[in-house]
Short mmCIF file of N, CA, C and O in Angstrom, two decimals:
data_model
loop_
_atom_site.label_atom_id
_atom_site.label_comp_id
_atom_site.label_asym_id
_atom_site.label_seq_id
_atom_site.Cartn_x
_atom_site.Cartn_y
_atom_site.Cartn_z
N MET A 1 31.45 -27.14 49.22
CA MET A 1 33.17 -26.62 48.48
C MET A 1 33.46 -26.66 47.27
O MET A 1 33.40 -28.29 47.04
N SER A 2 34.17 -26.26 46.63
CA SER A 2 34.46 -26.48 45.38
C SER A 2 36.21 -26.58 45.27
O SER A 2 36.64 -26.02 45.83
N ASP A 3 36.48 -27.31 44.48
CA ASP A 3 37.96 -27.74 44.22
C ASP A 3 38.38 -26.67 43.18
O ASP A 3 37.94 -26.57 42.23
N PRO A 4 39.55 -26.00 43.79
CA PRO A 4 40.18 -24.67 42.99
C PRO A 4 40.89 -25.25 41.64
O PRO A 4 41.17 -24.26 41.13
N THR A 5 40.98 -26.57 42.04
CA THR A 5 41.46 -26.85 40.42
C THR A 5 41.07 -27.02 39.27
O THR A 5 41.06 -27.19 38.12
N VAL A 6 39.71 -27.66 39.91
CA VAL A 6 38.49 -27.48 38.69
C VAL A 6 37.63 -26.68 38.06
O VAL A 6 37.70 -25.22 39.25
N LYS A 7 37.91 -25.95 36.92
CA LYS A 7 37.51 -25.03 36.31
C LYS A 7 35.99 -25.06 36.34
O LYS A 7 35.42 -25.71 35.20
N THR A 8 35.30 -23.81 36.10
CA THR A 8 33.74 -23.78 36.69
C THR A 8 33.49 -22.73 35.42
O THR A 8 32.47 -22.57 35.19
N SER A 9 33.97 -21.76 35.42
CA SER A 9 33.70 -20.84 35.17
C SER A 9 33.71 -20.84 32.98
O SER A 9 34.95 -21.95 32.40
N ALA A 10 32.87 -20.06 32.65
CA ALA A 10 32.91 -20.32 31.06
C ALA A 10 33.74 -18.86 30.54
O ALA A 10 33.85 -18.71 29.17
N ARG A 11 34.43 -18.21 31.16
CA ARG A 11 34.89 -17.25 30.54
C ARG A 11 36.87 -18.15 30.22
O ARG A 11 36.56 -19.05 30.55
N PRO A 12 36.90 -17.90 28.45
CA PRO A 12 38.34 -17.85 28.53
C PRO A 12 39.46 -18.11 29.34
O PRO A 12 39.64 -16.75 29.28
N THR A 13 40.48 -19.22 29.20
CA THR A 13 41.60 -18.70 29.69
C THR A 13 42.35 -18.40 28.28
O THR A 13 42.29 -18.76 27.29
N ASP A 14 43.65 -17.78 28.86
CA ASP A 14 45.17 -17.66 28.34
C ASP A 14 45.35 -18.87 27.21
O ASP A 14 46.02 -18.73 26.65
N ASP A 15 45.44 -19.81 28.24
CA ASP A 15 45.93 -21.05 27.40
C ASP A 15 44.91 -21.78 26.63
O ASP A 15 45.26 -22.99 26.20
N GLU A 16 43.46 -21.90 26.19
CA GLU A 16 42.93 -22.44 26.33
C GLU A 16 42.95 -22.10 24.04
O GLU A 16 42.70 -21.36 23.76
N PRO A 17 42.97 -23.14 23.66
CA PRO A 17 43.43 -22.99 22.04
C PRO A 17 42.73 -22.23 21.44
O PRO A 17 41.02 -22.38 21.78
N ILE A 18 42.55 -21.34 20.50
CA ILE A 18 41.77 -20.95 19.72
C ILE A 18 39.99 -21.69 19.20
O ILE A 18 39.25 -21.43 18.89
N GLY A 19 40.55 -23.00 18.73
CA GLY A 19 39.68 -23.77 18.00
C GLY A 19 39.25 -24.39 18.66
O GLY A 19 37.49 -24.33 18.75
N ALA A 20 38.76 -24.71 20.14
CA ALA A 20 37.90 -24.74 21.50
C ALA A 20 37.25 -23.26 22.03
O ALA A 20 35.79 -23.26 22.11
N LEU A 21 37.96 -22.34 21.42
CA LEU A 21 36.92 -21.22 21.96
C LEU A 21 36.04 -21.00 20.54
O LEU A 21 34.62 -21.16 21.13
N VAL A 22 36.21 -21.37 19.32
CA VAL A 22 35.28 -20.94 18.66
C VAL A 22 33.88 -22.51 18.69
O VAL A 22 33.13 -21.60 18.52
N HIS A 23 34.79 -23.53 18.97
CA HIS A 23 33.72 -24.41 18.69
C HIS A 23 32.63 -24.25 20.05
O HIS A 23 31.35 -24.57 19.94
N ARG A 24 33.12 -23.61 21.40
CA ARG A 24 32.45 -23.22 22.19
C ARG A 24 31.74 -22.07 21.96
O ARG A 24 30.08 -22.17 22.15
N LEU A 25 31.90 -21.52 21.14
CA LEU A 25 30.63 -20.58 20.62
C LEU A 25 29.70 -20.68 20.02
O LEU A 25 28.61 -20.10 20.04
N SER A 26 30.11 -21.79 19.11
CA SER A 26 29.46 -21.95 18.09
C SER A 26 28.13 -22.83 19.22
O SER A 26 27.23 -22.84 18.43
N GLU A 27 28.84 -23.63 20.38
CA GLU A 27 27.38 -24.42 21.53
C GLU A 27 26.48 -23.45 21.50
O GLU A 27 25.43 -23.39 21.75
N GLN A 28 27.27 -22.41 21.80
CA GLN A 28 26.24 -21.28 23.04
C GLN A 28 25.87 -20.23 22.19
O GLN A 28 24.72 -19.46 22.54
N ILE A 29 25.95 -19.89 21.14
CA ILE A 29 24.74 -18.80 19.67
C ILE A 29 23.43 -19.52 19.68
O ILE A 29 22.48 -18.79 19.75
N PRO A 30 23.41 -20.44 19.29
CA PRO A 30 22.04 -20.76 19.20
C PRO A 30 21.21 -20.84 20.56
O PRO A 30 20.15 -20.45 20.00
N GLU A 31 21.91 -21.13 20.99
CA GLU A 31 21.28 -21.25 22.68
C GLU A 31 20.83 -19.79 23.43
O GLU A 31 19.59 -19.18 23.28
N LEU A 32 21.75 -18.76 23.35
CA LEU A 32 21.84 -17.01 22.92
C LEU A 32 20.52 -16.40 21.96
O LEU A 32 19.37 -16.13 22.33
N VAL A 33 20.46 -17.13 20.51
CA VAL A 33 19.24 -16.84 20.10
C VAL A 33 17.99 -17.43 20.69
O VAL A 33 17.32 -16.11 20.40
N ARG A 34 18.07 -18.66 20.81
CA ARG A 34 16.86 -19.15 21.32
C ARG A 34 16.22 -18.53 22.61
O ARG A 34 15.27 -18.18 22.48
N SER A 35 17.00 -17.69 23.38
CA SER A 35 16.76 -17.43 24.16
C SER A 35 16.29 -15.73 24.05
O SER A 35 15.56 -15.07 25.07
N GLU A 36 16.84 -15.47 23.20
CA GLU A 36 16.15 -13.79 23.00
C GLU A 36 15.02 -14.12 22.07
O GLU A 36 14.52 -12.87 21.86
N LEU A 37 14.64 -14.98 21.69
CA LEU A 37 13.54 -14.81 20.68
C LEU A 37 12.82 -15.14 21.70
O LEU A 37 11.58 -14.76 21.40
N ARG A 38 12.94 -16.36 22.80
CA ARG A 38 11.99 -16.45 23.92
C ARG A 38 11.21 -15.24 24.89
O ARG A 38 10.45 -14.75 24.84
N LEU A 39 12.47 -14.53 24.54
CA LEU A 39 12.61 -12.88 25.55
C LEU A 39 11.71 -12.07 24.72
O LEU A 39 10.63 -11.07 25.35
N ALA A 40 12.01 -12.11 23.44
CA ALA A 40 11.07 -11.22 22.13
C ALA A 40 9.60 -11.45 22.46
O ALA A 40 8.60 -10.46 22.62
N GLN A 41 9.30 -12.47 22.19
CA GLN A 41 8.15 -13.11 22.23
C GLN A 41 7.05 -12.99 23.51
O GLN A 41 5.99 -12.50 23.46
N ALA A 42 8.00 -12.49 24.73
CA ALA A 42 7.23 -12.47 25.94
C ALA A 42 7.29 -11.72 25.91
O ALA A 42 5.71 -10.60 26.50
N GLU A 43 8.02 -10.60 25.66
CA GLU A 43 7.88 -8.95 25.31
C GLU A 43 6.63 -8.44 24.86
O GLU A 43 5.46 -8.04 25.37
N LEU A 44 6.99 -9.03 23.69
CA LEU A 44 4.88 -9.04 22.99
C LEU A 44 3.79 -9.08 22.93
O LEU A 44 3.08 -8.49 22.91
N THR A 45 3.47 -10.30 23.81
CA THR A 45 2.99 -11.00 24.15
C THR A 45 2.31 -9.55 25.69
O THR A 45 1.21 -9.76 25.33
N GLU A 46 3.25 -9.70 25.98
CA GLU A 46 2.59 -8.82 27.28
C GLU A 46 2.43 -7.30 26.41
O GLU A 46 1.30 -6.90 27.10
N LYS A 47 2.72 -6.63 25.92
CA LYS A 47 2.37 -5.62 25.27
C LYS A 47 1.16 -5.56 24.20
O LYS A 47 0.01 -4.77 24.31
N GLY A 48 0.81 -6.97 24.01
CA GLY A 48 -0.09 -7.04 22.87
C GLY A 48 -1.53 -7.33 24.53
O GLY A 48 -2.85 -6.74 23.87
N LYS A 49 -1.10 -7.92 25.50
CA LYS A 49 -2.60 -7.97 26.50
C LYS A 49 -2.75 -7.01 26.96
O LYS A 49 -3.83 -6.16 27.13
N ARG A 50 -1.07 -5.92 26.85
CA ARG A 50 -1.86 -4.15 27.27
C ARG A 50 -2.57 -3.37 26.52
O ARG A 50 -3.44 -3.01 26.33
N ALA A 51 -1.93 -3.64 25.27
CA ALA A 51 -3.05 -3.07 24.35
C ALA A 51 -4.03 -3.42 23.98
O ALA A 51 -5.03 -2.35 24.06
N GLY A 52 -4.33 -4.66 24.06
CA GLY A 52 -5.62 -5.30 23.66
C GLY A 52 -6.89 -4.26 24.96
O GLY A 52 -8.13 -4.27 24.39
N LEU A 53 -6.47 -4.78 26.22
CA LEU A 53 -7.23 -3.88 27.40
C LEU A 53 -7.25 -2.72 26.96
O LEU A 53 -9.02 -2.24 27.40
N GLY A 54 -6.18 -1.26 26.70
CA GLY A 54 -6.45 -0.24 26.30
C GLY A 54 -7.77 -0.05 25.26
O GLY A 54 -8.15 0.74 25.13
N ILE A 55 -7.23 -0.93 24.36
CA ILE A 55 -7.80 -0.62 23.32
C ILE A 55 -9.78 -1.18 23.27
O ILE A 55 -10.33 -0.09 23.11
N GLY A 56 -9.56 -2.22 24.17
CA GLY A 56 -10.93 -2.14 24.75
C GLY A 56 -11.91 -0.82 25.58
O GLY A 56 -12.65 -0.39 25.41
N MET A 57 -10.90 -0.31 26.69
CA MET A 57 -11.48 0.99 27.19
C MET A 57 -11.73 1.60 26.30
O MET A 57 -12.61 2.67 26.70
N PHE A 58 -10.72 2.31 25.26
CA PHE A 58 -11.48 3.41 24.31
C PHE A 58 -12.60 2.82 23.58
O PHE A 58 -12.82 4.24 23.21
N SER A 59 -12.54 1.96 23.19
CA SER A 59 -13.87 1.87 22.63
C SER A 59 -15.17 2.11 23.76
O SER A 59 -16.02 2.50 22.84
N ALA A 60 -15.37 1.76 24.24
CA ALA A 60 -16.43 1.82 25.46
C ALA A 60 -16.49 3.41 25.80
O ALA A 60 -16.85 4.05 25.35
N ALA A 61 -15.17 3.77 26.06
CA ALA A 61 -15.07 5.51 26.22
C ALA A 61 -15.86 6.18 24.72
O ALA A 61 -16.23 7.26 24.95
N GLY A 62 -15.37 5.70 23.64
CA GLY A 62 -15.56 6.20 22.64
C GLY A 62 -17.19 5.87 21.81
O GLY A 62 -17.95 7.04 21.49
N LEU A 63 -17.63 4.93 22.48
CA LEU A 63 -19.25 4.71 22.59
C LEU A 63 -19.97 6.04 23.42
O LEU A 63 -21.16 6.06 22.59
N LEU A 64 -19.74 5.83 24.83
CA LEU A 64 -20.59 6.62 25.71
C LEU A 64 -20.08 8.33 24.67
O LEU A 64 -21.33 8.84 24.48
N ALA A 65 -18.70 8.41 24.47
CA ALA A 65 -18.55 10.07 23.80
C ALA A 65 -19.44 10.46 23.02
O ALA A 65 -19.85 11.42 22.19
N PHE A 66 -19.92 9.03 21.70
CA PHE A 66 -20.55 9.51 20.53
C PHE A 66 -21.93 9.52 20.60
O PHE A 66 -22.69 10.17 20.40
N LEU A 67 -22.49 8.79 22.03
CA LEU A 67 -23.73 9.18 22.49
C LEU A 67 -24.01 10.60 22.84
O LEU A 67 -25.09 10.84 22.69
N GLY A 68 -23.38 11.15 23.60
CA GLY A 68 -22.97 12.44 23.94
C GLY A 68 -23.22 13.44 23.43
O GLY A 68 -23.62 14.36 23.05
N LEU A 69 -22.33 13.08 22.18
CA LEU A 69 -22.15 14.18 20.99
C LEU A 69 -23.24 14.57 20.05
O LEU A 69 -23.31 14.80 19.71
N SER A 70 -23.75 12.84 20.11
CA SER A 70 -25.03 12.81 19.17
C SER A 70 -26.24 13.75 19.75
O SER A 70 -26.71 14.80 19.14
N THR A 71 -26.33 13.32 21.27
CA THR A 71 -27.37 14.97 22.09
C THR A 71 -27.30 16.12 21.68
O THR A 71 -27.78 16.32 21.84
N LEU A 72 -25.65 16.11 21.92
CA LEU A 72 -25.45 17.92 21.92
C LEU A 72 -25.43 17.80 20.07
O LEU A 72 -26.26 19.50 19.93
N ILE A 73 -25.95 17.16 19.57
CA ILE A 73 -25.68 17.80 17.96
C ILE A 73 -27.41 17.79 17.74
O ILE A 73 -28.01 19.00 17.28
N ALA A 74 -28.24 16.88 18.36
CA ALA A 74 -29.91 17.12 18.17
C ALA A 74 -30.12 18.34 19.24
O ALA A 74 -31.08 19.22 18.70
N THR A 75 -29.76 18.98 20.27
CA THR A 75 -29.52 19.82 20.58
C THR A 75 -29.48 21.53 19.95
O THR A 75 -30.08 22.36 20.04
N ALA A 76 -28.40 21.54 19.22
CA ALA A 76 -28.28 22.08 18.61
C ALA A 76 -28.74 22.71 17.35
O ALA A 76 -29.54 23.64 17.20
N VAL A 77 -28.97 21.39 16.63
CA VAL A 77 -30.63 21.47 15.77
C VAL A 77 -31.69 22.25 16.42
O VAL A 77 -32.08 23.09 15.55
N LEU A 78 -32.06 21.87 17.42
CA LEU A 78 -33.47 22.17 18.13
C LEU A 78 -33.39 23.87 18.80
O LEU A 78 -34.33 24.43 18.28
N VAL A 79 -32.10 24.26 19.00
CA VAL A 79 -32.13 25.83 19.53
C VAL A 79 -32.04 26.48 18.08
O VAL A 79 -32.36 27.54 17.87
N LEU A 80 -30.71 26.33 17.04
CA LEU A 80 -30.90 26.85 15.68
C LEU A 80 -32.52 26.44 15.25
O LEU A 80 -32.86 27.86 14.13
N ALA A 81 -33.35 25.88 15.46
CA ALA A 81 -34.98 25.72 14.96
C ALA A 81 -35.51 27.02 15.46
O ALA A 81 -36.53 27.12 14.38
N LEU A 82 -34.73 27.27 16.07
CA LEU A 82 -35.56 28.20 17.15
C LEU A 82 -35.75 29.73 16.18
O LEU A 82 -36.97 29.87 16.31
N VAL A 83 -34.36 29.99 15.86
CA VAL A 83 -34.55 31.11 14.47
C VAL A 83 -34.85 30.32 12.96
O VAL A 83 -35.06 31.77 12.58
N LEU A 84 -34.02 29.86 12.86
CA LEU A 84 -34.49 29.27 11.47
C LEU A 84 -35.32 27.94 11.08
O LEU A 84 -35.82 27.71 12.09
N PRO A 85 -35.61 28.02 10.02
CA PRO A 85 -36.39 26.74 9.30
C PRO A 85 -35.58 25.37 9.97
O PRO A 85 -34.26 25.11 10.23
N ALA A 86 -36.06 24.33 9.81
CA ALA A 86 -35.65 23.59 10.82
C ALA A 86 -34.33 22.65 9.70
O ALA A 86 -33.20 22.55 10.12
N TRP A 87 -35.19 22.64 8.48
CA TRP A 87 -34.12 22.30 7.33
C TRP A 87 -32.97 23.03 7.35
O TRP A 87 -31.54 22.23 7.06
N ALA A 88 -32.89 24.41 7.59
CA ALA A 88 -31.82 25.29 7.36
C ALA A 88 -30.79 24.58 8.80
O ALA A 88 -29.43 24.66 8.29
N ALA A 89 -31.45 24.93 9.82
CA ALA A 89 -30.64 24.60 10.98
C ALA A 89 -30.07 23.12 11.20
O ALA A 89 -28.44 23.24 10.95
N ALA A 90 -30.55 21.97 10.35
CA ALA A 90 -30.09 20.90 10.51
C ALA A 90 -28.85 20.46 9.34
O ALA A 90 -28.39 20.39 9.86
N LEU A 91 -29.02 21.39 8.19
CA LEU A 91 -28.10 21.51 7.30
C LEU A 91 -26.57 22.50 7.60
O LEU A 91 -25.75 21.95 7.77
N ILE A 92 -27.23 23.52 8.52
CA ILE A 92 -25.69 24.16 8.83
C ILE A 92 -25.04 23.11 9.96
O ILE A 92 -23.66 22.86 9.92
N VAL A 93 -25.83 22.92 11.06
CA VAL A 93 -25.10 21.35 11.62
C VAL A 93 -24.23 20.17 11.27
O VAL A 93 -23.31 19.94 11.20
N ALA A 94 -24.81 19.71 9.89
CA ALA A 94 -24.58 18.96 9.21
C ALA A 94 -22.93 19.14 8.65
O ALA A 94 -21.77 18.50 8.19
N VAL A 95 -23.18 20.48 7.97
CA VAL A 95 -21.84 20.93 7.48
C VAL A 95 -20.65 21.41 8.47
O VAL A 95 -19.53 21.16 8.22
N LEU A 96 -21.08 21.44 9.76
CA LEU A 96 -19.59 22.15 10.80
C LEU A 96 -19.60 20.74 10.92
O LEU A 96 -18.67 20.43 11.10
N LEU A 97 -20.34 19.47 11.17
CA LEU A 97 -19.69 18.14 11.06
C LEU A 97 -18.99 17.36 10.62
O LEU A 97 -18.01 17.12 10.48
N PHE A 98 -19.12 17.51 9.10
CA PHE A 98 -18.70 17.13 7.99
C PHE A 98 -17.02 18.08 8.01
O PHE A 98 -15.96 17.18 7.75
N ALA A 99 -17.36 19.00 8.10
CA ALA A 99 -16.01 20.16 8.50
C ALA A 99 -14.98 19.45 9.46
O ALA A 99 -13.91 19.74 9.02
N GLY A 100 -15.25 19.27 10.75
CA GLY A 100 -15.19 18.98 11.52
C GLY A 100 -14.21 17.14 11.35
O GLY A 100 -13.21 16.88 12.08
N ALA A 101 -15.00 16.54 10.49
CA ALA A 101 -14.64 15.28 10.04
C ALA A 101 -13.59 15.48 9.26
O ALA A 101 -12.70 14.35 9.16
N GLY A 102 -13.85 15.79 8.57
CA GLY A 102 -12.14 16.77 7.67
C GLY A 102 -11.12 16.42 8.32
O GLY A 102 -9.68 16.16 8.10
N VAL A 103 -10.85 17.92 9.14
CA VAL A 103 -9.97 18.03 10.02
C VAL A 103 -9.48 16.98 10.82
O VAL A 103 -8.24 16.85 10.94
N ALA A 104 -10.40 16.07 11.45
CA ALA A 104 -9.56 15.11 12.34
C ALA A 104 -9.06 13.61 11.50
O ALA A 104 -8.06 13.01 11.76
N ALA A 105 -9.60 13.56 10.18
CA ALA A 105 -9.06 12.62 9.26
C ALA A 105 -7.79 13.08 8.69
O ALA A 105 -6.85 12.41 8.91
N LEU A 106 -7.62 14.31 8.32
CA LEU A 106 -6.48 14.88 8.16
C LEU A 106 -5.29 14.49 9.58
O LEU A 106 -4.06 14.59 9.36
N VAL A 107 -5.68 15.17 10.69
CA VAL A 107 -4.56 15.03 11.87
C VAL A 107 -4.22 13.54 11.80
O VAL A 107 -3.51 13.07 12.24
N GLY A 108 -5.34 12.99 11.71
CA GLY A 108 -5.38 11.36 12.17
C GLY A 108 -4.35 10.06 10.77
O GLY A 108 -4.19 9.62 11.63
N LYS A 109 -4.45 11.46 10.25
CA LYS A 109 -3.55 10.49 8.82
C LYS A 109 -2.14 11.12 9.14
O LYS A 109 -1.27 10.32 9.53
N LYS A 110 -2.20 12.03 9.41
CA LYS A 110 -0.69 12.49 9.85
C LYS A 110 -0.27 11.82 10.77
O LYS A 110 1.22 11.68 11.41
N GLU A 111 -0.91 11.63 12.40
CA GLU A 111 -0.50 10.73 13.32
C GLU A 111 -0.16 9.11 13.39
O GLU A 111 1.16 9.18 13.94
N VAL A 112 -0.98 8.78 11.91
CA VAL A 112 -0.25 7.11 11.70
C VAL A 112 1.00 7.38 10.97
O VAL A 112 1.47 6.15 11.26
N GLU A 113 1.13 8.10 10.08
CA GLU A 113 2.27 8.41 9.33
C GLU A 113 3.16 8.10 10.17
O GLU A 113 4.35 7.63 10.35
N GLN A 114 3.16 8.79 11.61
CA GLN A 114 4.64 9.29 12.88
C GLN A 114 4.44 8.36 13.24
O GLN A 114 5.62 8.22 14.21
N ALA A 115 3.36 7.22 13.15
CA ALA A 115 3.38 6.03 14.34
C ALA A 115 4.82 5.34 14.17
O ALA A 115 5.17 5.01 12.92
N THR A 116 5.84 4.53 15.06
CA THR A 116 6.54 3.74 14.47
C THR A 116 5.58 2.17 15.23
O THR A 116 4.90 2.16 16.25
N PRO A 117 5.89 0.61 14.74
CA PRO A 117 5.56 -0.05 15.00
C PRO A 117 6.36 -0.31 16.50
O PRO A 117 7.25 0.37 16.26
N PRO A 118 5.32 -1.49 17.03
CA PRO A 118 6.01 -1.35 18.45
C PRO A 118 6.63 -2.65 18.20
O PRO A 118 7.28 -3.55 17.44
N ALA A 119 8.22 -2.15 19.04
CA ALA A 119 8.99 -3.38 18.93
C ALA A 119 9.39 -3.99 20.25
O ALA A 119 9.56 -3.27 21.44
N PRO A 120 10.08 -4.98 20.27
CA PRO A 120 10.86 -5.28 21.53
C PRO A 120 12.39 -5.36 22.01
O PRO A 120 13.14 -5.32 21.74
N GLU A 121 12.19 -3.67 22.50
CA GLU A 121 13.23 -2.58 22.98
C GLU A 121 14.30 -3.67 23.75
O GLU A 121 15.17 -3.46 23.48
N ARG A 122 13.77 -4.75 24.96
CA ARG A 122 14.85 -4.79 25.70
C ARG A 122 15.47 -5.95 25.07
O ARG A 122 16.51 -6.42 24.82
N THR A 123 14.66 -6.83 24.25
CA THR A 123 15.63 -7.62 23.34
C THR A 123 16.32 -6.88 21.96
O THR A 123 17.59 -7.74 21.95
N ILE A 124 15.84 -6.10 21.36
CA ILE A 124 17.18 -5.73 20.79
C ILE A 124 18.51 -5.16 21.10
O ILE A 124 19.23 -5.04 20.71
N ALA A 125 17.98 -4.26 22.28
CA ALA A 125 19.05 -3.99 23.11
C ALA A 125 20.54 -5.15 23.77
O ALA A 125 21.31 -4.97 23.22
N ASN A 126 19.65 -6.37 23.87
CA ASN A 126 20.57 -7.70 24.73
C ASN A 126 21.17 -8.25 22.88
O ASN A 126 22.43 -8.56 23.30
N VAL A 127 20.45 -8.29 22.03
CA VAL A 127 21.08 -8.78 20.76
C VAL A 127 22.54 -7.67 20.51
O VAL A 127 23.29 -8.37 20.31
N LYS A 128 21.80 -6.13 20.40
CA LYS A 128 23.19 -5.97 19.87
C LYS A 128 24.40 -5.94 20.98
O LYS A 128 25.33 -5.82 20.29
N GLU A 129 24.33 -5.87 22.27
CA GLU A 129 24.86 -6.23 23.14
C GLU A 129 26.10 -7.65 23.29
O GLU A 129 26.88 -7.89 23.04
N ASP A 130 25.10 -8.57 22.60
CA ASP A 130 25.26 -9.67 22.32
C ASP A 130 26.66 -9.82 21.12
O ASP A 130 27.56 -10.19 20.77
N VAL A 131 26.17 -9.18 20.29
CA VAL A 131 26.59 -9.25 19.01
C VAL A 131 28.10 -8.47 19.17
O VAL A 131 29.80 -8.25 18.37
N ALA A 132 28.01 -7.07 19.99
CA ALA A 132 29.32 -6.62 20.51
C ALA A 132 30.30 -7.48 20.87
O ALA A 132 31.36 -7.12 20.95
N THR A 133 29.87 -8.42 22.02
CA THR A 133 30.58 -9.21 22.63
C THR A 133 31.52 -10.07 22.27
O THR A 133 32.58 -10.77 22.19
N VAL A 134 30.46 -11.33 20.66
CA VAL A 134 31.15 -11.71 19.84
C VAL A 134 32.04 -11.26 19.08
O VAL A 134 33.38 -11.29 18.91
N LYS A 135 32.07 -9.96 19.13
CA LYS A 135 32.68 -9.20 18.07
C LYS A 135 34.03 -8.72 18.86
O LYS A 135 35.31 -8.33 18.17
N GLY A 136 34.07 -9.02 19.95
CA GLY A 136 35.36 -8.64 20.70
C GLY A 136 35.34 -7.19 21.84
O GLY A 136 35.99 -7.09 22.37
N GLY A 137 34.02 -6.96 21.47
CA GLY A 137 34.00 -5.35 22.21
C GLY A 137 33.95 -5.57 23.61
O GLY A 137 33.94 -6.86 24.18
N HIS A 138 33.34 -4.36 24.52
CA HIS A 138 32.58 -4.90 25.87
C HIS A 138 31.41 -4.49 26.12
O HIS A 138 30.93 -3.61 25.41
N SER A 139 30.88 -5.15 27.05
CA SER A 139 29.26 -4.79 27.32
C SER A 139 29.53 -3.21 27.98
O SER A 139 30.01 -3.14 29.02
#
């Protein structure tokens, strides 16, 4: 059991001098900053692990899709070679492939420009809340 006369709360009291409050705040801010940095590091580490696994899976899928597409392209050249000279069939397929590559590059560039960098969202929200509390706001 605790003694009701002993103050165990870290909350300020009405009779606590402002100097003591400022001193306590100056002692608590560095620990708060360190804990927020640890949270940000843990959050970014978790996001990095998930991104690495996802990138590896996309790489495997991309390789398999590339091999399948290569086979389809060879099939298209062979089909066109039934009605055209082989060189003309290959040229037509190559021009179509380069046009598709150009469109994909433009769309990809647009998507990269719109992408935002990964950020530790929980940590940012916590820091904003801490700043509001220090400034005298409420959470």
